[in-house]
Amino acid sequence: MTGPVLVLVEPEEGRASLVSREALTFARQLGDPVHALVLGAATEAALQDCREQGAAVVHEATNPELGRYAAAAWGTALAQAAGEAKAPVVLAGGTPRGTEVLAHLAARYGQPMAANVVQVVQADPLEVERQVAGGSVLERVRVNTPGILTVAGHAVAPEPAPAAGAGELRRYEARLRPGDLRAQVVRTEARSGGDSSALTGARVVVGAGRGAGGPDGFGAVDALASRLGGAVGVSRVVTSLGWRPHHEQVGQTGSRIAPEVYIACGISGAIQHWAGCASSKTIIAINTDAEAPMVTKADYAVIGDMHEVIPAILEELG
Amino acid sequence: MTNVLVCVKRAPDITGEVLLTPDGTGLDGRYSGYAISAHEECAVEIAVGIAEATDGSVTVLTLGGEEAVEQLRNALAVGAHDAVHLLAEADRFGPADVAAAIADLVRVREGDGTAYDLVLVGNDAADTGDFQVGIRLAYALDRPVVAGAQRIEVAGGVATMHVGSAEGSETYEVGLPAVATVLEGGVTPRYPSIKGRMRAKKAPVETVAPAVEPRGTGALGLRLPPPPPSQVTVLGEGPGAAPALVAVLREIGVVS
Ligand SMILES: Cc1cc2nc3c(=O)[nH]c(=O)nc-3n(C[C@H](O)[C@H](O)[C@H](O)COP(=O)(O)OP(=O)(O)OC[C@H]3O[C@@H](n4cnc5c(N)ncnc54)[C@H](O)[C@@H]3O)c2cc1C
């Protein structure tokens, strides 16, 4: 493939987000050079992240209207950067935003988009493997040029490039089109009546699934979470049965957690749940079924009834 | 009065074990059964809620084979008023094809005097996970689109859409007509009443041939990734394993 691979970089606390750094690492498998696009003024730390990931050029597209998120406007800025860079491949991390903006780009170009790619099968003509069915199946697809891809979270680890990129800064104003701001965020509200930030930031998460048995089956789970100074996370079965609120759900359509330890009680470990807890440092499963995926994927397991095991843990903790 | 078109897709139920068809080209739902994705269940609920609040109507649409009529009837049972079946081999239709076929139907209906103020689709289908049909549809119809809406209210020709994020919620105010892709989590889909089921059985379903020749999906084949080798240390069985578990917590440093 001739021409640079352009990566949309999303900011996170002043840096390039973890998923964007993964996408930059992934981009290096697809071609050389790698370019990055940052929307709005790039911080020095974000630039440093892009350089460390081997980016030869960082495009910085600014426009006062980009301050409030509008996916179509981001799509326009990305299309402009892809044009300036003459990039045959554009990619982003498979976050809600990355996916949305790339879908806008694909719709605008009338090109296919491959979502949740995990590996390059061959570079020319481009063939990739991507996750389907919530990540439990891999699909091989042919991608036309310009190739538009999102990279599945944690498909690769963010490795610094063997040699840092020059990270030459190219600044320009994003030329938005009429209509780009028809759907723009008008208000951002912190969550009220339930806060999943406690869950996403917790050092310890005690999870419970269908094994809890009902809305009354969480007493010991709550007690263990508070004894360990942590938060409660649940599976989707639990929220869809109305046993607990949605903001406690961990998984693909819930929160993604990364605690020091996740204690998953009575949870089977379906791929969609796993998507939300895989970044936990240590996973301990408590399950009656020794063959449950949560058990076989965990670091430690206790085989048994959570209603007997958790009280025993509480007693042991004193 | 808001007319909502809500688009759903029959897909193998993937909440349990996922199997491939013997030839490896598709997902096999013979044992798991078929369903629409959770996002689409919520899209149907949002559509019915808007119709109730504005004295409007809900049309449910699917593109798929003969059997997909089951998913249309399920939506009729929970309050959709009528149904359109774009009868086609869904596997041959990529996301761009599906969007083009729906856009064409919307335009034809508009020409016939039926306008859909709001078109809802799931954020992504449970099986293919393409994340793009709604956005492509919006471009084909030249309408604004919001992705990942969890709640939508309509008043005075404006749809207020709430998109959840880890920190809270983002609000969009979009002039109608518009498109939204719906993500589960904001509403609880209702169960069909007996009356709803009876009505759904008899409700007419209009069958239409899609006016689009599919360009396809670019898919070359599917495979199941091998399960990662288990590294688990089993600490024991039953309550007797509690001391070993607490020892692990001490080692990690989360209890002193
Ligand atoms: C598009 C899509 C998105 C999804 N998103 C999510 C998501 O974000 N999060 C999520 O969690 N799921 C999600 N799911 C659902 C997921 O596929 C599973 O259905 C769900 O995670 C299963 O929940 P569970 O493990 O609690 O229940 P089950 O699968 O029923 O498992 C219960 C487990 O508990 C064990 N058990 C039973 N009784 C006891 C007991 N007394 N003590 C100990 N163990 C016991 C059983 O052995 C079993 O392993 C999604 C599905 C789809 C299709």
PDB file of C-alpha atoms and ligand atoms in Angstrom, chain A residues 133-134 208-213 234-240 243 246 249-255 262 264-276 286-295 302-309, chain B residues 12-16 36-39 124-127 184, ligand 1:
ATOM      1  CA  ALA A 133     -21.086 -11.826  17.353  1.00  0.00           C
ATOM      2  CA  GLY A 134     -19.912  -9.739  20.285  1.00  0.00           C
ATOM      3  CA  ALA A 208     -22.686 -10.832  40.722  1.00  0.00           C
ATOM      4  CA  GLY A 209     -24.725 -12.517  38.029  1.00  0.00           C
ATOM      5  CA  ARG A 210     -27.744 -14.743  37.723  1.00  0.00           C
ATOM      6  CA  GLY A 211     -26.245 -16.899  40.459  1.00  0.00           C
ATOM      7  CA  ALA A 212     -27.360 -14.224  42.952  1.00  0.00           C
ATOM      8  CA  GLY A 213     -30.776 -15.774  42.457  1.00  0.00           C
ATOM      9  CA  VAL A 234     -23.350  -7.002  37.737  1.00  0.00           C
ATOM     10  CA  SER A 235     -24.019  -8.986  34.560  1.00  0.00           C
ATOM     11  CA  ARG A 236     -26.634  -8.027  32.055  1.00  0.00           C
ATOM     12  CA  VAL A 237     -29.014 -10.748  33.155  1.00  0.00           C
ATOM     13  CA  VAL A 238     -29.158  -8.960  36.495  1.00  0.00           C
ATOM     14  CA  THR A 239     -29.993  -5.568  35.013  1.00  0.00           C
ATOM     15  CA  SER A 240     -32.428  -6.867  32.427  1.00  0.00           C
ATOM     16  CA  TRP A 243     -32.581  -6.838  40.055  1.00  0.00           C
ATOM     17  CA  HIS A 246     -28.077  -0.489  34.613  1.00  0.00           C
ATOM     18  CA  GLN A 249     -23.627  -3.381  34.551  1.00  0.00           C
ATOM     19  CA  VAL A 250     -20.174  -4.491  33.474  1.00  0.00           C
ATOM     20  CA  GLY A 251     -19.590  -5.445  29.858  1.00  0.00           C
ATOM     21  CA  GLN A 252     -19.825  -4.546  26.244  1.00  0.00           C
ATOM     22  CA  THR A 253     -22.987  -2.530  26.819  1.00  0.00           C
ATOM     23  CA  GLY A 254     -22.154  -1.601  30.388  1.00  0.00           C
ATOM     24  CA  SER A 255     -19.075  -0.163  32.036  1.00  0.00           C
ATOM     25  CA  TYR A 262     -12.494  -8.457  40.216  1.00  0.00           C
ATOM     26  CA  ALA A 264     -17.027 -12.490  39.843  1.00  0.00           C
ATOM     27  CA  CYS A 265     -19.721 -14.439  41.696  1.00  0.00           C
ATOM     28  CA  GLY A 266     -22.336 -16.505  39.866  1.00  0.00           C
ATOM     29  CA  ILE A 267     -21.382 -15.013  36.493  1.00  0.00           C
ATOM     30  CA  SER A 268     -20.862 -17.325  33.514  1.00  0.00           C
ATOM     31  CA  GLY A 269     -18.327 -15.056  31.805  1.00  0.00           C
ATOM     32  CA  ALA A 270     -20.070 -14.650  28.447  1.00  0.00           C
ATOM     33  CA  ILE A 271     -17.907 -12.825  25.931  1.00  0.00           C
ATOM     34  CA  GLN A 272     -19.983  -9.641  26.251  1.00  0.00           C
ATOM     35  CA  HIS A 273     -19.383  -9.592  29.997  1.00  0.00           C
ATOM     36  CA  TRP A 274     -15.726 -10.448  29.544  1.00  0.00           C
ATOM     37  CA  ALA A 275     -15.351  -7.439  27.226  1.00  0.00           C
ATOM     38  CA  GLY A 276     -15.983  -5.226  30.238  1.00  0.00           C
ATOM     39  CA  ILE A 286     -16.798 -17.998  42.470  1.00  0.00           C
ATOM     40  CA  ASN A 287     -19.059 -20.368  40.585  1.00  0.00           C
ATOM     41  CA  THR A 288     -20.837 -23.693  41.061  1.00  0.00           C
ATOM     42  CA  ASP A 289     -19.716 -24.772  37.579  1.00  0.00           C
ATOM     43  CA  ALA A 290     -15.997 -25.563  37.240  1.00  0.00           C
ATOM     44  CA  GLU A 291     -16.362 -25.393  33.436  1.00  0.00           C
ATOM     45  CA  ALA A 292     -17.920 -21.904  33.287  1.00  0.00           C
ATOM     46  CA  PRO A 293     -15.841 -19.592  31.023  1.00  0.00           C
ATOM     47  CA  MET A 294     -15.468 -17.158  33.936  1.00  0.00           C
ATOM     48  CA  VAL A 295     -13.711 -19.930  35.871  1.00  0.00           C
ATOM     49  CA  VAL A 302     -13.515 -21.171  44.130  1.00  0.00           C
ATOM     50  CA  ILE A 303     -15.967 -23.823  43.021  1.00  0.00           C
ATOM     51  CA  GLY A 304     -19.098 -23.463  45.093  1.00  0.00           C
ATOM     52  CA  ASP A 305     -22.318 -21.680  45.903  1.00  0.00           C
ATOM     53  CA  MET A 306     -21.771 -17.926  46.233  1.00  0.00           C
ATOM     54  CA  HIS A 307     -24.404 -17.826  48.990  1.00  0.00           C
ATOM     55  CA  GLU A 308     -22.167 -20.048  51.118  1.00  0.00           C
ATOM     56  CA  VAL A 309     -18.756 -18.863  49.960  1.00  0.00           C
TER      57      VAL A 309
ATOM     58  CA  PRO B  12     -29.091 -15.982  15.866  1.00  0.00           C
ATOM     59  CA  ASP B  13     -29.297 -15.575  19.632  1.00  0.00           C
ATOM     60  CA  ILE B  14     -25.649 -15.225  20.646  1.00  0.00           C
ATOM     61  CA  THR B  15     -26.050 -14.866  24.384  1.00  0.00           C
ATOM     62  CA  GLY B  16     -25.083 -18.522  24.865  1.00  0.00           C
ATOM     63  CA  ILE B  36     -33.332  -9.183  17.562  1.00  0.00           C
ATOM     64  CA  SER B  37     -30.467  -7.512  19.399  1.00  0.00           C
ATOM     65  CA  ALA B  38     -31.082  -5.919  22.790  1.00  0.00           C
ATOM     66  CA  HIS B  39     -30.500  -2.513  21.198  1.00  0.00           C
ATOM     67  CA  ASP B 124     -25.176  -2.535  16.007  1.00  0.00           C
ATOM     68  CA  ALA B 125     -26.634  -5.939  15.208  1.00  0.00           C
ATOM     69  CA  ALA B 126     -25.849  -8.786  17.608  1.00  0.00           C
ATOM     70  CA  ASP B 127     -24.464 -10.999  14.829  1.00  0.00           C
ATOM     71  CA  GLU B 184     -29.725  -0.516  25.268  1.00  0.00           C
TER      72      GLU B 184
HETATM   73  C1  LIG C   1     -25.404  -7.349  22.158  1.00  0.00           C
HETATM   74  C2  LIG C   1     -25.226  -7.963  23.527  1.00  0.00           C
HETATM   75  C3  LIG C   1     -24.653  -7.207  24.509  1.00  0.00           C
HETATM   76  C4  LIG C   1     -24.471  -7.746  25.791  1.00  0.00           C
HETATM   77  N1  LIG C   1     -23.877  -6.978  26.737  1.00  0.00           N
HETATM   78  C5  LIG C   1     -23.631  -7.508  27.953  1.00  0.00           C
HETATM   79  C6  LIG C   1     -22.963  -6.752  28.980  1.00  0.00           C
HETATM   80  O1  LIG C   1     -22.626  -5.583  28.803  1.00  0.00           O
HETATM   81  N2  LIG C   1     -22.728  -7.345  30.168  1.00  0.00           N
HETATM   82  C7  LIG C   1     -23.086  -8.638  30.430  1.00  0.00           C
HETATM   83  O2  LIG C   1     -22.834  -9.106  31.544  1.00  0.00           O
HETATM   84  N3  LIG C   1     -23.728  -9.361  29.499  1.00  0.00           N
HETATM   85  C8  LIG C   1     -24.018  -8.833  28.282  1.00  0.00           C
HETATM   86  N4  LIG C   1     -24.690  -9.574  27.369  1.00  0.00           N
HETATM   87  C9  LIG C   1     -25.305 -10.849  27.818  1.00  0.00           C
HETATM   88  C10 LIG C   1     -24.346 -12.019  27.897  1.00  0.00           C
HETATM   89  O3  LIG C   1     -24.315 -12.647  26.625  1.00  0.00           O
HETATM   90  C11 LIG C   1     -24.836 -13.052  28.928  1.00  0.00           C
HETATM   91  O4  LIG C   1     -26.140 -13.450  28.633  1.00  0.00           O
HETATM   92  C12 LIG C   1     -24.794 -12.559  30.371  1.00  0.00           C
HETATM   93  O5  LIG C   1     -23.568 -11.942  30.671  1.00  0.00           O
HETATM   94  C13 LIG C   1     -25.005 -13.730  31.301  1.00  0.00           C
HETATM   95  O6  LIG C   1     -25.159 -13.278  32.612  1.00  0.00           O
HETATM   96  P1  LIG C   1     -24.838 -14.260  33.842  1.00  0.00           P
HETATM   97  O7  LIG C   1     -23.455 -14.765  33.697  1.00  0.00           O
HETATM   98  O8  LIG C   1     -25.185 -13.529  35.089  1.00  0.00           O
HETATM   99  O9  LIG C   1     -25.931 -15.399  33.674  1.00  0.00           O
HETATM  100  P2  LIG C   1     -25.811 -16.901  33.197  1.00  0.00           P
HETATM  101  O10 LIG C   1     -25.183 -16.991  31.869  1.00  0.00           O
HETATM  102  O11 LIG C   1     -27.140 -17.495  33.402  1.00  0.00           O
HETATM  103  O12 LIG C   1     -24.783 -17.566  34.214  1.00  0.00           O
HETATM  104  C14 LIG C   1     -24.981 -17.727  35.571  1.00  0.00           C
HETATM  105  C15 LIG C   1     -23.727 -18.367  36.158  1.00  0.00           C
HETATM  106  O13 LIG C   1     -23.876 -18.466  37.548  1.00  0.00           O
HETATM  107  C16 LIG C   1     -23.497 -19.754  38.002  1.00  0.00           C
HETATM  108  N5  LIG C   1     -24.302 -19.985  39.210  1.00  0.00           N
HETATM  109  C17 LIG C   1     -25.625 -20.213  39.310  1.00  0.00           C
HETATM  110  N6  LIG C   1     -25.995 -20.282  40.610  1.00  0.00           N
HETATM  111  C18 LIG C   1     -24.889 -20.069  41.343  1.00  0.00           C
HETATM  112  C19 LIG C   1     -24.632 -19.979  42.737  1.00  0.00           C
HETATM  113  N7  LIG C   1     -25.601 -20.107  43.633  1.00  0.00           N
HETATM  114  N8  LIG C   1     -23.376 -19.733  43.132  1.00  0.00           N
HETATM  115  C20 LIG C   1     -22.369 -19.583  42.228  1.00  0.00           C
HETATM  116  N9  LIG C   1     -22.556 -19.663  40.890  1.00  0.00           N
HETATM  117  C21 LIG C   1     -23.800 -19.882  40.464  1.00  0.00           C
HETATM  118  C22 LIG C   1     -23.776 -20.678  36.856  1.00  0.00           C
HETATM  119  O14 LIG C   1     -22.944 -21.809  36.904  1.00  0.00           O
HETATM  120  C23 LIG C   1     -23.439 -19.778  35.657  1.00  0.00           C
HETATM  121  O15 LIG C   1     -22.069 -19.870  35.324  1.00  0.00           O
HETATM  122  C24 LIG C   1     -24.888  -9.070  26.090  1.00  0.00           C
HETATM  123  C25 LIG C   1     -25.466  -9.821  25.076  1.00  0.00           C
HETATM  124  C26 LIG C   1     -25.637  -9.286  23.810  1.00  0.00           C
HETATM  125  C27 LIG C   1     -26.262 -10.120  22.748  1.00  0.00           C
END
